[in-house]
Short mmCIF file of C-alpha atoms in Angstrom, two decimals:
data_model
loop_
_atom_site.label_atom_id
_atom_site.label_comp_id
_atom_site.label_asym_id
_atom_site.label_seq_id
_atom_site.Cartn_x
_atom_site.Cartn_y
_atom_site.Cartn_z
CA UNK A 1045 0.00 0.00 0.00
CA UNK A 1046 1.42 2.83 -1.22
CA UNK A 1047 -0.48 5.70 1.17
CA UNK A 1048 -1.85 8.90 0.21
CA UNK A 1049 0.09 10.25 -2.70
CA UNK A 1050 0.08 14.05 -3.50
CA UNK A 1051 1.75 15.54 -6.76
CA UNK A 1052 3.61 17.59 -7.35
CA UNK A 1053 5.41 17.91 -3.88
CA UNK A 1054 6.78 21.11 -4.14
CA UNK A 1055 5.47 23.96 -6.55
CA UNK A 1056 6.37 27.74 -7.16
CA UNK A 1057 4.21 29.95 -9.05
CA UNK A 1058 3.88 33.53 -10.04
CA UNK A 1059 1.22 35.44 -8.58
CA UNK A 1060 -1.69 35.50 -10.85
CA UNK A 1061 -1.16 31.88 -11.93
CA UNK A 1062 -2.81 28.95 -11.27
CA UNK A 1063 -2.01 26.18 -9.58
CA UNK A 1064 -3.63 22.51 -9.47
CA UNK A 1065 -2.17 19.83 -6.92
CA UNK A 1066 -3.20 16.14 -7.35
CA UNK A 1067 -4.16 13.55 -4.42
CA UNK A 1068 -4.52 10.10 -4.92
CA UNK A 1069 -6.10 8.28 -1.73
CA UNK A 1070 -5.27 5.21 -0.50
CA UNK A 1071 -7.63 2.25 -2.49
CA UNK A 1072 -10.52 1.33 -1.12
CA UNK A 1073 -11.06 4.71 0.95
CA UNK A 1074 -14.15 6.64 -0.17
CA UNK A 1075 -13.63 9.93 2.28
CA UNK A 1076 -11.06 12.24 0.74
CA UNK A 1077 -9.96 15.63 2.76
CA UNK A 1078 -8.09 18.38 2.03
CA UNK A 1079 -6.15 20.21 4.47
CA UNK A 1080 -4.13 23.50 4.52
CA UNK A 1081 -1.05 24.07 6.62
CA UNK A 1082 0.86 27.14 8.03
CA UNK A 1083 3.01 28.56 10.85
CA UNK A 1084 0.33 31.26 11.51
CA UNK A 1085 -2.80 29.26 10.92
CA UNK A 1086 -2.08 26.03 11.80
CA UNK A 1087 -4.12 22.96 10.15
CA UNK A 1088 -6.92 24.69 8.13
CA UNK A 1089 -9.90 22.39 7.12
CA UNK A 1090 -10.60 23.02 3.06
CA UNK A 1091 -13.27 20.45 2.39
CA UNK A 1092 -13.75 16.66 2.32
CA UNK A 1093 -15.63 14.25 0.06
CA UNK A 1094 -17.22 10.65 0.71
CA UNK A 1095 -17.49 8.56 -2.47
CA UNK A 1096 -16.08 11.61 -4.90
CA UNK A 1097 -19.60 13.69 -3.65
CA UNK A 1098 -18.61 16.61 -1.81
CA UNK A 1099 -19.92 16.64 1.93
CA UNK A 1100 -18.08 19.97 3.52
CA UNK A 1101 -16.23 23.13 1.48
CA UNK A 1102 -17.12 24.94 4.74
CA UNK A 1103 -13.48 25.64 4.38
CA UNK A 1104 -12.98 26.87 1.48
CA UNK A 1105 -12.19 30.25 0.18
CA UNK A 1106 -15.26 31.08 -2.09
CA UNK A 1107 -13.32 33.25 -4.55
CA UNK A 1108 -10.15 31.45 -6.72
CA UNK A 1109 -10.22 27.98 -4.88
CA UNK A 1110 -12.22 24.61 -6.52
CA UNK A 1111 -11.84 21.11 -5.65
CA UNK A 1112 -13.00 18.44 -7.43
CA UNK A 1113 -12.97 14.29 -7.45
CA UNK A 1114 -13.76 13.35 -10.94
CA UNK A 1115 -13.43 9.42 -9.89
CA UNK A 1116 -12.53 7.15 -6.66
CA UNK A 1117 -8.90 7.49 -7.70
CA UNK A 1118 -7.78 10.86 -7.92
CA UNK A 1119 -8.54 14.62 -6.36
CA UNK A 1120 -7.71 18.18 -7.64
CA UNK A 1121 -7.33 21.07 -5.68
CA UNK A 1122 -7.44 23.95 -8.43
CA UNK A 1123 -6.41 27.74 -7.04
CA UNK A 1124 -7.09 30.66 -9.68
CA UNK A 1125 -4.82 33.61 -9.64
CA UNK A 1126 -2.68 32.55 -6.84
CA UNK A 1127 -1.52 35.19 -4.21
CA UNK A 1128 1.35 35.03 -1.91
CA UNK A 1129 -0.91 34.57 0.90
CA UNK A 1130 -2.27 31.32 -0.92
CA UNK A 1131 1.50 29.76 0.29
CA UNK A 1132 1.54 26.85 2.48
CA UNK A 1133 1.53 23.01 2.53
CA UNK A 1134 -1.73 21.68 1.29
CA UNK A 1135 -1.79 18.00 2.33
CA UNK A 1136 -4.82 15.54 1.32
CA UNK A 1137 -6.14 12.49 3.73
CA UNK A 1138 -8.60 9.58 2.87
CA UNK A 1139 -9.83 7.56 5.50
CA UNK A 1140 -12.08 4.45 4.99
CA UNK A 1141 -15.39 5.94 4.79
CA UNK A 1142 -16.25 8.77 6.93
CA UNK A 1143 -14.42 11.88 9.19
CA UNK A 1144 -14.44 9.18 11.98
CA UNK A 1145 -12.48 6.84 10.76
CA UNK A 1146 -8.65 7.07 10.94
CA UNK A 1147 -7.12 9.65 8.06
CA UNK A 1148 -4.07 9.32 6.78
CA UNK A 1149 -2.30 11.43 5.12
CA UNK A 1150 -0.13 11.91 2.28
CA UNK A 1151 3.34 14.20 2.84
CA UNK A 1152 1.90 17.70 1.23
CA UNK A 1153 2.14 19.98 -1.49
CA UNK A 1154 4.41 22.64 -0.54
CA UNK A 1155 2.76 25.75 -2.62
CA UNK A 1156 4.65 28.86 -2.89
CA UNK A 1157 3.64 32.42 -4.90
CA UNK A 1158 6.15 34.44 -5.65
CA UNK B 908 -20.71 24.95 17.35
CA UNK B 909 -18.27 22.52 17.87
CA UNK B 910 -14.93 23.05 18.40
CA UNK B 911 -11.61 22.08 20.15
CA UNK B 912 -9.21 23.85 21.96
CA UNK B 913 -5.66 23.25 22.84
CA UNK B 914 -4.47 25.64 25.31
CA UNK B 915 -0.42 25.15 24.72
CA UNK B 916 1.38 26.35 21.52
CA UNK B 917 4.42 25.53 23.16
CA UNK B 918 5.84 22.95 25.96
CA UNK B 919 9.10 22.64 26.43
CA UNK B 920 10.68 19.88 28.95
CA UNK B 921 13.46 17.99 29.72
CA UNK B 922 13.86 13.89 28.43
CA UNK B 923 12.42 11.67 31.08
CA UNK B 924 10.09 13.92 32.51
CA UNK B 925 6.64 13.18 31.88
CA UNK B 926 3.93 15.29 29.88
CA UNK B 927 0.29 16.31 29.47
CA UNK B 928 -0.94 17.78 26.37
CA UNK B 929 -4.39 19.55 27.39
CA UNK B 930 -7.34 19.37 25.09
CA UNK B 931 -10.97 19.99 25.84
CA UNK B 932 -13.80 20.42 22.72
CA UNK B 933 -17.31 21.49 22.65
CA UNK B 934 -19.83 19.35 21.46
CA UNK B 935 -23.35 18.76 21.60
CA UNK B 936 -22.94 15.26 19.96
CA UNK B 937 -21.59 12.29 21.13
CA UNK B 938 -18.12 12.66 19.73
CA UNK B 939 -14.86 10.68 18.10
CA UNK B 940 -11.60 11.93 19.65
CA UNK B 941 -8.17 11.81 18.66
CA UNK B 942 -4.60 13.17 18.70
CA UNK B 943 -2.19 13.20 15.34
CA UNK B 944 1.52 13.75 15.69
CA UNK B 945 3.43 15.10 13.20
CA UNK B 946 7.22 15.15 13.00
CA UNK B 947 9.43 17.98 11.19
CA UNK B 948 8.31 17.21 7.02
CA UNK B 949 6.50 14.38 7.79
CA UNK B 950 2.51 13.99 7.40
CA UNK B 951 0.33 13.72 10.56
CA UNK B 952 -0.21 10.54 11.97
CA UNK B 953 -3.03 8.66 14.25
CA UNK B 954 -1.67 8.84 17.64
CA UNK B 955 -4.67 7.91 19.60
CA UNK B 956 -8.05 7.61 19.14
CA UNK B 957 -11.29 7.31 21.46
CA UNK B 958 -15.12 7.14 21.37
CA UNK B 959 -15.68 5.73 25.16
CA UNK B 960 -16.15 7.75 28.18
CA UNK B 961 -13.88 6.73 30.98
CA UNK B 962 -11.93 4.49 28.81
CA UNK B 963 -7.94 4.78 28.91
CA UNK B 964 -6.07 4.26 25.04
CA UNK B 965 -2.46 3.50 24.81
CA UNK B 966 -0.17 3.79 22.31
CA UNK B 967 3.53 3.96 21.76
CA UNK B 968 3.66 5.08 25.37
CA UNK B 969 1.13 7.74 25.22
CA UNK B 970 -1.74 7.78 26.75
CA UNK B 971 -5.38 9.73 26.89
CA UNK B 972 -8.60 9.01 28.64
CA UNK B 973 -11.96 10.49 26.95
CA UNK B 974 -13.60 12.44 29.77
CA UNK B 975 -17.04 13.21 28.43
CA UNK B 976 -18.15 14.83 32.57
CA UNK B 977 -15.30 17.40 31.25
CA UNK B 978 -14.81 17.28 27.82
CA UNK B 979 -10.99 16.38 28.07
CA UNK B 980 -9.16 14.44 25.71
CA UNK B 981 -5.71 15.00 27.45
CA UNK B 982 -2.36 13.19 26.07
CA UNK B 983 0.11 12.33 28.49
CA UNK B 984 3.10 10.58 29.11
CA UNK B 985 5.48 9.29 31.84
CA UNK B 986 8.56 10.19 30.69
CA UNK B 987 9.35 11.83 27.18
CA UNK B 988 12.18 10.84 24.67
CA UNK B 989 13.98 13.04 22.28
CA UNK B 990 12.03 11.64 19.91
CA UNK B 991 8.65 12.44 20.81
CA UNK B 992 9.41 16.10 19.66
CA UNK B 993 6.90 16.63 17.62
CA UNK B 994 3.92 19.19 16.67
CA UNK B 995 0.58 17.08 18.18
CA UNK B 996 -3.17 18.12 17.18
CA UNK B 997 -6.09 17.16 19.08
CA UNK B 998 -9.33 16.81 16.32
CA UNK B 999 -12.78 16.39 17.23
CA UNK B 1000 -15.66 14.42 15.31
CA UNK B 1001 -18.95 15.10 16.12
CA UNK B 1002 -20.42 13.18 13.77
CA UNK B 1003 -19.74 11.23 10.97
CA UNK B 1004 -19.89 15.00 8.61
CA UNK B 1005 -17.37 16.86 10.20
CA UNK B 1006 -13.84 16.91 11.49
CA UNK B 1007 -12.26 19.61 13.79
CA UNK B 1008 -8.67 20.06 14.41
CA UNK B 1009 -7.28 21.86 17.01
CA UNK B 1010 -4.23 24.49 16.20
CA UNK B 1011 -2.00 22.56 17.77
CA UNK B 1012 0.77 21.73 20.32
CA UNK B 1013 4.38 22.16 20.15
CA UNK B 1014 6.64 19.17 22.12
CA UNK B 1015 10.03 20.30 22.14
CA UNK B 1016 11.97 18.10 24.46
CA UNK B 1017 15.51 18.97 25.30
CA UNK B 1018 18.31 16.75 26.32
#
């Protein structure tokens, strides 16, 4: 069992751009969360799915950030016109079915806007 | 609303001392607990995890009893190693729709 894989695992990007960072969850998990980390904020819920639906974007900022699960085996995080304040480590988790269940998580994107 | 509070950014001890991590949450549901550790550039990891009152959970040498008369969740240990320097997160589930994490707890433990 591989684990959660994220891609790419480090990213720099111009402000303006966009960025899009890929999570594969472990097989067989249908809950899929995404998570954004810094020194100031801490661990900032984004928004989670359960069998590629989406449950909770309670989390996410409603301008320039989408997430999406097209299928069981992959999820995009997609930010529009990326701002320096947008840097941080954006890590994924799955867990088996729901936010009860263990998550595990994969090692991060670490996003930053120039 | 729910929520969960850690009230330490920052303990700092010496190796073989022992520890308590404090955590408390607000709930109106009868909640999952747990507490993730994560290590410099690693991911966060399932330390512990707990859905009975009064019930003790053990791992690696760490320790927390789910309190539901208080609403405590607190990690301790008997006597930290280097090693257990870590950042440690407390995160409440209410329900099977939501998780909460707390902002954290810094274990820096000194030689």
């Amino acid at each position: 069992n591989a684990g959660v894989i994220q891609t790419p695992r480090h990213k720099v990007t111009g402000k303006g751009q966009e960025a899009t960072l890929w999570c594969e969850p472990i097989s067989g998990h249908s809950a899929v969360f995404w998570y954004r980390q810094t020194i100031v904020q801490g661990l900032e819920f984004l928004t989670y799915f359960r069998n590629q639906a989406p449950i909770d974007d309670s989390g996410m900022p409603k301008e320039r950030f989408s997430a999406q699960m097209p299928n069981q085996s992959h999820s995009t995080l997609k930010i529009q016109s990326t701002q320096p304040q947008d840097s941080a480590v954006y890590l994924c988790a799955s867990s088996f079915r729901t936010d009860q269940d263990t998550q595990y998580f994969g090692p991060g994107t670490r996003l930053l806007v120039l | 609303g729910d929520s969960v509070t850690q009230t330490e950014g920052l303990v700092t001890l010496t190796k073989g001392l022992p520890v308590m991590l404090n955590c408390t949450y607000q709930t109106t549901y009868s909640p999952f607990l747990f507490w993730y550790v994560q290590h410099l550039n690693e991911a966060p990891k399932l330390l512990l995890k707990s859905s009975t009152d009064n019930k003790r959970t053990e791992h690696q040498g760490f320790y927390a009893t789910l309190h539901k008369s208080s609403s405590s969740f607190h990690l301790q240990k008997s006597s930290v190693q280097l090693s257990d320097s870590a950042l440690y997160f407390c995160a409440l589930s209410p329900n099977a729709y939501k998780v909460i994490f707390g902002k954290g707890t810094h274990l820096h433990v000194l030689p």
